[in-house]
Coordinates of C-alpha atoms in Angstrom, one line a residue:
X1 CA -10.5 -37.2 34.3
X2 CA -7.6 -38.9 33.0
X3 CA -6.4 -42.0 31.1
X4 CA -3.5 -44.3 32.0
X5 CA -0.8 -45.8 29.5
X6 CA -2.2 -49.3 31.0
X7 CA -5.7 -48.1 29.5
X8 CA -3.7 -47.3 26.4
X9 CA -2.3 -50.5 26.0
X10 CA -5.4 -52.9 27.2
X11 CA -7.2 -50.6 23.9
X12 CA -4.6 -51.6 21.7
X13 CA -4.6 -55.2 22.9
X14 CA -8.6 -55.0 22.6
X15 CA -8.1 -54.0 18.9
X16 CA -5.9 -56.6 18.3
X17 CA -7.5 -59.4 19.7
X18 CA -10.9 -58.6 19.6
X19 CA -11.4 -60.3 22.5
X20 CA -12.3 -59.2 26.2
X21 CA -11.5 -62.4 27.3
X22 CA -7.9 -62.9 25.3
X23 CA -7.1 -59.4 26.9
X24 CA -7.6 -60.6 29.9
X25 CA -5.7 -63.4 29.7
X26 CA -2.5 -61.6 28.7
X27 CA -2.7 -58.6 30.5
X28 CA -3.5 -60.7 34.2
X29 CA -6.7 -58.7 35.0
X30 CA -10.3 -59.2 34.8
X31 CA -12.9 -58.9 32.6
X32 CA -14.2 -56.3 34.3
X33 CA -11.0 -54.4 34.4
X34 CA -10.5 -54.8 30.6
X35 CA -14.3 -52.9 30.4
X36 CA -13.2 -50.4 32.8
X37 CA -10.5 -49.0 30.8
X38 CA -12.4 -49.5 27.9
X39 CA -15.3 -47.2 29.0
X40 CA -12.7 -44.5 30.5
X41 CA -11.3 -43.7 27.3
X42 CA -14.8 -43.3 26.2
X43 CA -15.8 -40.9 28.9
X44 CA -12.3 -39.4 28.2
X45 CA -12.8 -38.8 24.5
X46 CA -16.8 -38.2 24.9
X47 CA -17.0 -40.7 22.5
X48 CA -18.0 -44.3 21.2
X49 CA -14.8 -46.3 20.8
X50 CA -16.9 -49.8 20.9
X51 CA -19.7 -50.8 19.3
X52 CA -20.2 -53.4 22.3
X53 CA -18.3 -54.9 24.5
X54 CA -20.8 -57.9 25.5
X55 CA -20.5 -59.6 21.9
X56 CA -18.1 -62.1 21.3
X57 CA -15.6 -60.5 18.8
X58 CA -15.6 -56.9 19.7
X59 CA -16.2 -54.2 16.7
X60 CA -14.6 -50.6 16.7
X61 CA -16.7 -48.0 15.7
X62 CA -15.2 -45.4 13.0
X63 CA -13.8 -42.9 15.2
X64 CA -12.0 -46.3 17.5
X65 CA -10.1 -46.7 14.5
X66 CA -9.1 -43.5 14.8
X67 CA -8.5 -43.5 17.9
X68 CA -6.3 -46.6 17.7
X69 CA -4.2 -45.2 14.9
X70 CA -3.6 -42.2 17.2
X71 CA -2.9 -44.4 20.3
X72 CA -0.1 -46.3 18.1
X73 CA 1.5 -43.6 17.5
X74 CA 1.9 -42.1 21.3
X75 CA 3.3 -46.1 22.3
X76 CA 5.5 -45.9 20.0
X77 CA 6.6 -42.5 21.4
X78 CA 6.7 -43.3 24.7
X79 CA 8.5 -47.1 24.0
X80 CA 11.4 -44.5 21.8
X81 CA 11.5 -42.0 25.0
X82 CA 11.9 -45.2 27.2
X83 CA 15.0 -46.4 25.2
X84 CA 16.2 -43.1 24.9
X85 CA 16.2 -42.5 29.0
X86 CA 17.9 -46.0 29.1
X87 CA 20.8 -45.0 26.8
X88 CA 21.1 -41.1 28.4
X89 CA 24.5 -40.0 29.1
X90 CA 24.7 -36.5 31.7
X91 CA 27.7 -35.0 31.2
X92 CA 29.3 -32.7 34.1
X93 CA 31.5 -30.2 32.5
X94 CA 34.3 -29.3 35.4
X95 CA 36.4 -26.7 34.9
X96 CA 39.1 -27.4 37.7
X97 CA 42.7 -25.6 38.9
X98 CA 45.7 -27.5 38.8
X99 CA 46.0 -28.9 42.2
X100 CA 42.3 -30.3 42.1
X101 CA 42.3 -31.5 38.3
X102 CA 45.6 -33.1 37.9
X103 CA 46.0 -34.9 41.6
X104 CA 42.4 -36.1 42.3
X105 CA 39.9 -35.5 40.4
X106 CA 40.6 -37.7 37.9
X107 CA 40.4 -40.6 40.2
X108 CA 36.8 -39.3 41.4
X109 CA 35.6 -38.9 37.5
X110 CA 36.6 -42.4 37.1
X111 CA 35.4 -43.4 40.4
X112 CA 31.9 -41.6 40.0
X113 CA 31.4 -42.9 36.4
X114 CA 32.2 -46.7 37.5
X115 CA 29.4 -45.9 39.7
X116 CA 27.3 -43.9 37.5
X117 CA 27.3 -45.2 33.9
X118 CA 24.8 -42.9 32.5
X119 CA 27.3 -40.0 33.0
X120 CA 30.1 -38.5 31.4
X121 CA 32.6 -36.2 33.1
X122 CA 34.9 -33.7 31.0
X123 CA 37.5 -32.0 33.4
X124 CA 39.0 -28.8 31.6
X125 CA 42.2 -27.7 33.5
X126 CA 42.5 -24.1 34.1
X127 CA 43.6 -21.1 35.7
X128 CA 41.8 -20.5 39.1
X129 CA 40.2 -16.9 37.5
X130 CA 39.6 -18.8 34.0
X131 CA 37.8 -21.6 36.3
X132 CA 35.6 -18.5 37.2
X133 CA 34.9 -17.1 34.0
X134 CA 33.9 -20.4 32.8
X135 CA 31.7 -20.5 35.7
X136 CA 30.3 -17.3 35.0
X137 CA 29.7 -18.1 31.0
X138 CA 28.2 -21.7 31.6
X139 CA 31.0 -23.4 29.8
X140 CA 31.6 -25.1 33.3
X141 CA 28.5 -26.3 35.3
X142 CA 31.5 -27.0 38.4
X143 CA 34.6 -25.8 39.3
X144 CA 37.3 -26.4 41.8
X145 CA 39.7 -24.0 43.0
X146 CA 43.0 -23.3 45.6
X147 CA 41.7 -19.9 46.3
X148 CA 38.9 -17.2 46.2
X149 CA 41.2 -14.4 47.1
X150 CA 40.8 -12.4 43.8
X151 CA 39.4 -8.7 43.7
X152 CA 37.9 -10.2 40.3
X153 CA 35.6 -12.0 41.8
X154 CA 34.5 -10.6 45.3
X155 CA 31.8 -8.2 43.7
X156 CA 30.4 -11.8 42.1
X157 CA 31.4 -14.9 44.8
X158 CA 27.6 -15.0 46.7
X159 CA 26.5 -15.9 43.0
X160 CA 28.3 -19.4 43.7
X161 CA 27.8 -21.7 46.8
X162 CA 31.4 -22.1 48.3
X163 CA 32.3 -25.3 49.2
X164 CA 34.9 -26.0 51.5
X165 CA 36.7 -29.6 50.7
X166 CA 39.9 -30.0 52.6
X167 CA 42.6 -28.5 53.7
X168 CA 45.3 -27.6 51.3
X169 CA 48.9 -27.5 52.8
X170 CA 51.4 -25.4 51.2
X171 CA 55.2 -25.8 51.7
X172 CA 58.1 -24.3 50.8
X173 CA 60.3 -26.6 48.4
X174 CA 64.1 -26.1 47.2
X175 CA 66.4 -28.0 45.3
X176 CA 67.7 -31.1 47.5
X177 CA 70.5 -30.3 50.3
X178 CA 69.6 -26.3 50.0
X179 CA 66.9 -26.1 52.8
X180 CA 68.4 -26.5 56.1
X181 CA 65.7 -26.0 58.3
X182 CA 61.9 -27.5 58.8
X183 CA 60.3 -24.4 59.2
X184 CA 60.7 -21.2 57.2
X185 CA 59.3 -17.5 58.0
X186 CA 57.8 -15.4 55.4
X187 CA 60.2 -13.0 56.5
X188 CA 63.3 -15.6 55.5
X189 CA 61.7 -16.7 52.0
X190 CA 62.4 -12.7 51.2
X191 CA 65.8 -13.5 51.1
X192 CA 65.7 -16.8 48.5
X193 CA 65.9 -16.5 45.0
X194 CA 61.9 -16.8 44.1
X195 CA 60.0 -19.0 41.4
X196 CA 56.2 -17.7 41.2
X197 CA 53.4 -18.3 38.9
X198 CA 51.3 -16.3 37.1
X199 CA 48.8 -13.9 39.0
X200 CA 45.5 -15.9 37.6
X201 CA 47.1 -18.7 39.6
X202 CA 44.7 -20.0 42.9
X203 CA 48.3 -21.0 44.5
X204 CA 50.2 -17.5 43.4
X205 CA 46.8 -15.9 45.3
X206 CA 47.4 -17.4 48.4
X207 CA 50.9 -16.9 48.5
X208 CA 49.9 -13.1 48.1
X209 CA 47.6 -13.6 51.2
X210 CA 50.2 -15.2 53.1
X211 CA 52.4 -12.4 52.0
X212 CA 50.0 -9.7 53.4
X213 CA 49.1 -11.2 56.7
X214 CA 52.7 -10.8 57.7
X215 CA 52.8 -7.0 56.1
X216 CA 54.5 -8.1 53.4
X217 CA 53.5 -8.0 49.0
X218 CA 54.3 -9.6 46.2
X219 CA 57.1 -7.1 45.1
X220 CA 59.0 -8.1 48.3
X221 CA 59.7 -11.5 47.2
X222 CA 62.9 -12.0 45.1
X223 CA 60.8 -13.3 41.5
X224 CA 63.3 -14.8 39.2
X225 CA 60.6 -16.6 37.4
X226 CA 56.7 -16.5 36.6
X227 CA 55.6 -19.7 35.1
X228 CA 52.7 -21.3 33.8
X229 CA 52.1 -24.3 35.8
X230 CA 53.5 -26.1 38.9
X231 CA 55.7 -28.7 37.3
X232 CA 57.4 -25.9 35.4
X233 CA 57.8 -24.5 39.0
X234 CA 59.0 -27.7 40.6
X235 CA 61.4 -28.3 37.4
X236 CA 63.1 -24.8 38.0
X237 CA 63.2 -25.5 41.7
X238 CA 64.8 -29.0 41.2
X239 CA 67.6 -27.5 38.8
X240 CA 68.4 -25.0 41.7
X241 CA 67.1 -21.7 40.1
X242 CA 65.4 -20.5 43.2
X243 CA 62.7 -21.9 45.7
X244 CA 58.5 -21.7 45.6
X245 CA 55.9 -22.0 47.6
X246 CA 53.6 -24.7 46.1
X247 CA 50.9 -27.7 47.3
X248 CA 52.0 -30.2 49.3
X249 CA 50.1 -32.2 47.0
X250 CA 52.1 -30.7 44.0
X251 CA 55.5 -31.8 45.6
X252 CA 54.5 -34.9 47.5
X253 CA 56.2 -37.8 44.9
X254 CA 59.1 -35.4 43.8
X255 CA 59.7 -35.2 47.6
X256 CA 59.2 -39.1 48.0
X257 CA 61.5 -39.6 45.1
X258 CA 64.4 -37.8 47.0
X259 CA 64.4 -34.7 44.4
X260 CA 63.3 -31.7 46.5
X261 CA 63.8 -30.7 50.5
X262 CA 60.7 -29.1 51.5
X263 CA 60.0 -27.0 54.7
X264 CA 57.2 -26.1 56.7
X265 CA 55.9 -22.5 56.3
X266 CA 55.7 -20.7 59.4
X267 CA 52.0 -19.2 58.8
X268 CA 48.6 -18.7 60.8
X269 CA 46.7 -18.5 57.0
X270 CA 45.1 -21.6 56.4
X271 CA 44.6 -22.4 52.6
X272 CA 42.0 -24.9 51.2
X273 CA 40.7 -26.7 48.5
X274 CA 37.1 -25.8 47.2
X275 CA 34.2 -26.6 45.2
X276 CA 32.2 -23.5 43.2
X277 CA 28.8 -24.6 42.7
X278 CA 26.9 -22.3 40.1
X279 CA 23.8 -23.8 40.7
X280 CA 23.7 -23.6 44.7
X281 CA 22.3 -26.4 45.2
X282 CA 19.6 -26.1 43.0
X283 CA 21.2 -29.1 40.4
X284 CA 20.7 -32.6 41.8
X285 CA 23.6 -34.0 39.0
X286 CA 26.2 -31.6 40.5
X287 CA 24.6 -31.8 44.2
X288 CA 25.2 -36.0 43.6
X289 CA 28.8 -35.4 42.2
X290 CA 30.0 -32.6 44.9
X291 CA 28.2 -35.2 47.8
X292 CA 30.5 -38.2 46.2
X293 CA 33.6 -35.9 46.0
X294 CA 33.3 -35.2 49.4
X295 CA 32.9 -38.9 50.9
X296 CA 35.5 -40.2 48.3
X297 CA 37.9 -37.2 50.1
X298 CA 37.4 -38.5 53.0
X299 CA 37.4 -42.3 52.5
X300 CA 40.0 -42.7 49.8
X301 CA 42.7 -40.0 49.8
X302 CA 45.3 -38.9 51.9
X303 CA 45.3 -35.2 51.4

């Protein structure tokens, strides 16, 4: 047997009307409801609440007023719990790569939480292994990543549901006037001054897969610089210290602005974009945001 918060409150109303009828009256029920109620508290509690319900101003007995004191107390619990729900903000803590967290995910946060006002979305920029570790820690409850080909994380990657987003083009970029063709080799980029970043890079990892599926490593390519981040990259590569390979996504409004040539690299590897879910599906918050990532992909952006 249970009691309802309607029994609750038509007990509280009882108490403070003293009047089946009044309760009635307020509440939209019968009489006979209000007495329902009434007696399954009772049979609840094992125990007189009323002294009589058939009189015409009802009396409590000693332990109702009890009971009522107690009853006040758990509506105004559930009346603070109800305001608190109503105010709730979720946060999603993303830890992201640089492609993902500087060229669209910001417009998704923004996007989600015009949709979504109870949530709040911090995206921390990383390094595609730091997005791992921060993964791994539960600093980040999502991340989003350029690659998965690190020996530091195969042992670990079926702790993670892999989510493949879209496709993510690389190109090869040089300073304008210096690329003369549309389509580069691996085997040609040997022979250009080179502009990497730094190994914890997603982009720097493909690059070394790229590398490899033509029988080819990273101490092959003619490395002038190791840098940080991509605009550092696409900096040096605009004052003419060397070329890079780098997202298309990276380069696209340098390109447009008439700053860099860029080329097509002559590859069978494929690279992508992709979500790491910690929970596997197992979080409906992260399950709603990866779902609305996804459609807002594919309806919104030109990637």
């Amino acid at each position: 047997m249970t009691i309802s918060l309607e029994d609750i409150e038509t007990l509280l109303l009882l108490y403070k009307y003293k009047s089946v009828e009044q309760v009635s009256k307020e509440m939209n029920i019968s009489d006979g409801t209000v007495k329902y109620r009434v007696k399954n508290i009772e049979s609840f509690l094992n125990r007189k609440i009323v002294k009589s319900l058939g009189t015409r101003k009802v009396e409590f007995t000693d332990y109702g007023e009890i009971v009522i004191e107690e009853f006040r107390k758990i509506k105004n619990i559930l009346e603070k719990l109800k305001v608190y729900g109503e105010q709730m903000t979720y946060e999603i803590k993303i830890a992201s790569g640089e492609v993902a967290g500087i060229y669209f995910l910001p417009q998704i946060a923004k996007a989600f939480k015009d949709k979504y006002a109870e949530y709040k979305i911090n995206i921390e920029v990383l390094s595609t292994l730091d997005v791992f570790r921060s993964l791994e820690d539960g600093s980040a409850d999502i991340g989003f990543v350029a690659s998965i080909n690190f020996d530091e994380i195969k042992n670990t990657l079926s702790n993670y549901r892999v989510i493949r987003l879209v496709k993510n083009k690389l190109v090869v970029i040089g300073k304008k006037g210096s690329l003369r063709k549309d389509k580069i080799s691996v085997k040609e980029i040997l022979n250009f001054p080179y502009i990497g970043r730094k190994y914890n890079s997603g982009i720097q990892a493909e690059v070394r897969k790229i590398l490899e599926s033509e029988g080819f490593s990273e101490n092959d390519l003619n490395i002038v610089y190791k840098l940080d981040n991509s605009s550092s990259v696409i900096n040096a590569v605009i004052e003419g210290i060397g070329i890079s390979i780098v997202s298309f996504i990276q380069a696209k409004r340098y390109i447009e602005a008439g700053l860099l040539d860029y080329a097509e690299l002559d590859t069978k590897v494929e690279s992508y974009l992709y979500a790491i879910d910690p929970w596997k599906g197992k979080n409906e918050i992260i399950n709603k945001f990866i779902n609305f990532t996804i459609n807002f992909i594919i309806e919104n952006l030109n990637i």
